[in-house]
Short mmCIF file of C-alpha atoms in Angstrom, two decimals:
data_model
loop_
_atom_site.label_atom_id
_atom_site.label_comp_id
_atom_site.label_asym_id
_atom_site.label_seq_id
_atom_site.Cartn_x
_atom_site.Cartn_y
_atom_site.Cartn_z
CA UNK J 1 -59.27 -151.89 -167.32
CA UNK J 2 -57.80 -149.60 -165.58
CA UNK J 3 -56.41 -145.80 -167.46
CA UNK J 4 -53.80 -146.19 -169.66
CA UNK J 5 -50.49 -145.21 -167.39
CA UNK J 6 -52.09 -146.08 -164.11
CA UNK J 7 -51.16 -149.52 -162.51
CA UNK J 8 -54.18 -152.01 -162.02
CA UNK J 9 -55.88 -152.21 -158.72
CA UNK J 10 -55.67 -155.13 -156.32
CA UNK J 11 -59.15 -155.72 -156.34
CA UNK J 12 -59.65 -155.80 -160.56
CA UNK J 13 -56.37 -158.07 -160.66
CA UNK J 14 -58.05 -160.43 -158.19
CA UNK J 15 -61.21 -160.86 -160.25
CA UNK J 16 -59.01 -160.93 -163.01
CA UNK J 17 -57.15 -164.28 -161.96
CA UNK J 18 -59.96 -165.84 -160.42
CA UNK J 19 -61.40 -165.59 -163.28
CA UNK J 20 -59.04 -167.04 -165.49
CA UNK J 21 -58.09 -169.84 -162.84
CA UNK J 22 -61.82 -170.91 -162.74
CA UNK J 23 -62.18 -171.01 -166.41
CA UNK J 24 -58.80 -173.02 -166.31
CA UNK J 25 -60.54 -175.28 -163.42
CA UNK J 26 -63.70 -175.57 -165.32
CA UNK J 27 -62.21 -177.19 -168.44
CA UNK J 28 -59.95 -179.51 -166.48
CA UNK J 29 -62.50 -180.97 -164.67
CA UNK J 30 -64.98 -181.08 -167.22
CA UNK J 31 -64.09 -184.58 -168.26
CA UNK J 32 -65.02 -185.44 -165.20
CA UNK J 33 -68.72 -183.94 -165.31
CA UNK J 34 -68.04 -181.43 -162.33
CA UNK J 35 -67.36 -177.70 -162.17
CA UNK J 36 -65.54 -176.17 -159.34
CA UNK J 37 -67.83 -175.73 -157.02
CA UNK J 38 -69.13 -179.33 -157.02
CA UNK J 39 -65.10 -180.35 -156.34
CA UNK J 40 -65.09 -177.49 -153.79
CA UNK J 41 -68.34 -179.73 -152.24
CA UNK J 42 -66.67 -182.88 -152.13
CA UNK J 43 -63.24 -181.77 -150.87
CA UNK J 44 -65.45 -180.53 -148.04
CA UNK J 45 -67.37 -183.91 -148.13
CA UNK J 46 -64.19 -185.75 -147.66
CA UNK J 47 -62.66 -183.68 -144.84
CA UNK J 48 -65.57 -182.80 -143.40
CA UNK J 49 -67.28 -186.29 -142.72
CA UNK J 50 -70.77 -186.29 -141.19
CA UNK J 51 -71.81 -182.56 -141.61
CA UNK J 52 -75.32 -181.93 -141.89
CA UNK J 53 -76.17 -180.05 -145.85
CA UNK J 54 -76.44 -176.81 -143.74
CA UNK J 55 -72.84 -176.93 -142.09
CA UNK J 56 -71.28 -177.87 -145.88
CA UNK J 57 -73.17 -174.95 -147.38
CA UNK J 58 -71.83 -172.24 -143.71
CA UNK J 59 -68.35 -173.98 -145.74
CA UNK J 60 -68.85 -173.34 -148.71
CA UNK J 61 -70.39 -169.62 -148.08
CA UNK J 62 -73.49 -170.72 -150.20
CA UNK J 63 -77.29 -170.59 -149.30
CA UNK J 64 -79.29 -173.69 -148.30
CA UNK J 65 -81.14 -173.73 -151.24
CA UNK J 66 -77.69 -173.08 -153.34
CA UNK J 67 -76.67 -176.32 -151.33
CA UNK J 68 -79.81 -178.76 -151.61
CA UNK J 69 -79.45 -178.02 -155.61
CA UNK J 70 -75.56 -178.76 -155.35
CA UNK J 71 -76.01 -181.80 -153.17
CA UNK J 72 -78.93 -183.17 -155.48
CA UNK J 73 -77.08 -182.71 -158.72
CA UNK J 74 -74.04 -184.66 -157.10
CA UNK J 75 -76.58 -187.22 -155.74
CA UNK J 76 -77.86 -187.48 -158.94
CA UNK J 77 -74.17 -188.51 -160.26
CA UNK J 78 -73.30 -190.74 -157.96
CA UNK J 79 -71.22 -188.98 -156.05
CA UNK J 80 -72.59 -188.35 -152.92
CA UNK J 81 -75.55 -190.04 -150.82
CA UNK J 82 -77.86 -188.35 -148.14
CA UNK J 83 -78.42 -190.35 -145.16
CA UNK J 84 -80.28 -189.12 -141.65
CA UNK J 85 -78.25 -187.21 -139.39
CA UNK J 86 -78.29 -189.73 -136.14
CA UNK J 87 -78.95 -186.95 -133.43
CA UNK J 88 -81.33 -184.93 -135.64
CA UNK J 89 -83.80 -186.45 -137.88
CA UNK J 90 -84.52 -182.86 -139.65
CA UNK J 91 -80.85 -183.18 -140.83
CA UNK J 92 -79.28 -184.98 -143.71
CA UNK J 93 -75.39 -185.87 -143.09
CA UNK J 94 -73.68 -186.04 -146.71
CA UNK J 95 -71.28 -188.87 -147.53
CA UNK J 96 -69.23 -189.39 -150.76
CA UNK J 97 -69.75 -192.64 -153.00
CA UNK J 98 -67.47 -194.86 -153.73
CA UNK J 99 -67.62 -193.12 -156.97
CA UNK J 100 -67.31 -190.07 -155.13
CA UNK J 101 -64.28 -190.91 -154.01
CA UNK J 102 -62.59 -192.07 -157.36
CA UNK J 103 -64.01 -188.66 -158.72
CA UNK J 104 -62.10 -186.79 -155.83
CA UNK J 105 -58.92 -188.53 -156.16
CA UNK J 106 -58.48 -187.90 -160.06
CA UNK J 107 -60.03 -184.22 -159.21
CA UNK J 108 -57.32 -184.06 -156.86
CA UNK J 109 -54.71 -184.66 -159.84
CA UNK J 110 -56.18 -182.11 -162.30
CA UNK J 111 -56.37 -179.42 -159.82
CA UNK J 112 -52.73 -179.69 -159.30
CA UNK J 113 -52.27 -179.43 -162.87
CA UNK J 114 -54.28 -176.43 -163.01
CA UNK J 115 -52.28 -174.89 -160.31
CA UNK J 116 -48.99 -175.93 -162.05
CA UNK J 117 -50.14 -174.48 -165.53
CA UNK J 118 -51.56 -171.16 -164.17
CA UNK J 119 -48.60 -170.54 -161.91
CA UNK J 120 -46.26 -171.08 -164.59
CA UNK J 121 -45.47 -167.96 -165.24
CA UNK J 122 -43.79 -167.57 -162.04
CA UNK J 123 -40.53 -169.63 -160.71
CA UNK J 124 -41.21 -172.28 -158.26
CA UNK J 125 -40.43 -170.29 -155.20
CA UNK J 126 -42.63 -166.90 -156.97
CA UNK J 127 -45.32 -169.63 -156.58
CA UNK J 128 -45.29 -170.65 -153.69
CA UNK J 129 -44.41 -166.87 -152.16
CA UNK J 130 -47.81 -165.25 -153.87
CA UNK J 131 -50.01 -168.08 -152.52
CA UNK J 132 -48.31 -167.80 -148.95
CA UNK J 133 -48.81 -163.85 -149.45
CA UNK J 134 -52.60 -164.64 -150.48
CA UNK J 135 -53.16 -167.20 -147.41
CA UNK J 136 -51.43 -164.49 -144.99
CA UNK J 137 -53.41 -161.52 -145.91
CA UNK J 138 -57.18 -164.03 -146.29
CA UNK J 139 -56.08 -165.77 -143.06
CA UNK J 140 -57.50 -169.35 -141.86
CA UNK J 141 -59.10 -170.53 -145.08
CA UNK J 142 -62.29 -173.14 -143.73
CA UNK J 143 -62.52 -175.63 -147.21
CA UNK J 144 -59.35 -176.39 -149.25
CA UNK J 145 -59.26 -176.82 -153.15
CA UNK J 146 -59.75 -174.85 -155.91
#
């Protein structure tokens, strides 16, 4: 926190709402049995088709190792399957399941709700004026989502 009579920092109100909107994220899709960063995975799955594990995870900003976990623990749930990458056998391409898919499309709905709830506090146009402020200042954002 920042003194008492000085105004918060950018950087400590940042953390401060990603924190919050994660926690938000993580209980909506809970029911779902992912956590943000496996929906951040398959939004780049879907838009993203036939990327090798290594180009998701340059995506996502996580390490290859980070990634072969991630992509295992959505193989594991049916979301996703490997198969060979046709111009380099050393590569995996990822594909979402059919499952996958149903899981991204419901996804899709509770992350709007998310949004909705933790933006609430603003008026539609306050809304849609801090995330245009936000996309301005971070610029071309490479994987949509939450």
């Amino acid at each position: 926190m920042p003194p008492a009579g000085q105004p918060a920092r950018l950087g400590y109100l940042l953390k401060q709402a990603h924190l919050q909107f994660t926690e938000q994220a993580r209980q909506a899709l809970a029911p779902l049995d992912i956590g943000p960063r496996e929906w951040a995975a398959l939004i780049c799955l879907d838009d993203e088709r036939g990327l090798s594990q290594g180009e998701v995870a340059q995506l996502l900003g996580v390490d290859r190792t980070t990634m072969v976990a991630l992509v295992d623990g959505l193989q594991g749930k049916g979301l996703v399957a490997r198969e060979p990458h046709p111009a380099d056998r050393r590569k995996n391409r990822v594909a979402l399941t059919p499952r996958g898919r149903h899981v991204l499309a419901r996804g899709a709905e509770l992350a709007d709700e998310t949004e909705r709830r933790f933006l609430a506090a603003l008026s539609p146009a306050g809304a849609e004026q801090l995330k245009a402020a936000l996309q301005t200042v971070i610029g071309p954002l490479p994987v949509p989502g939450l």
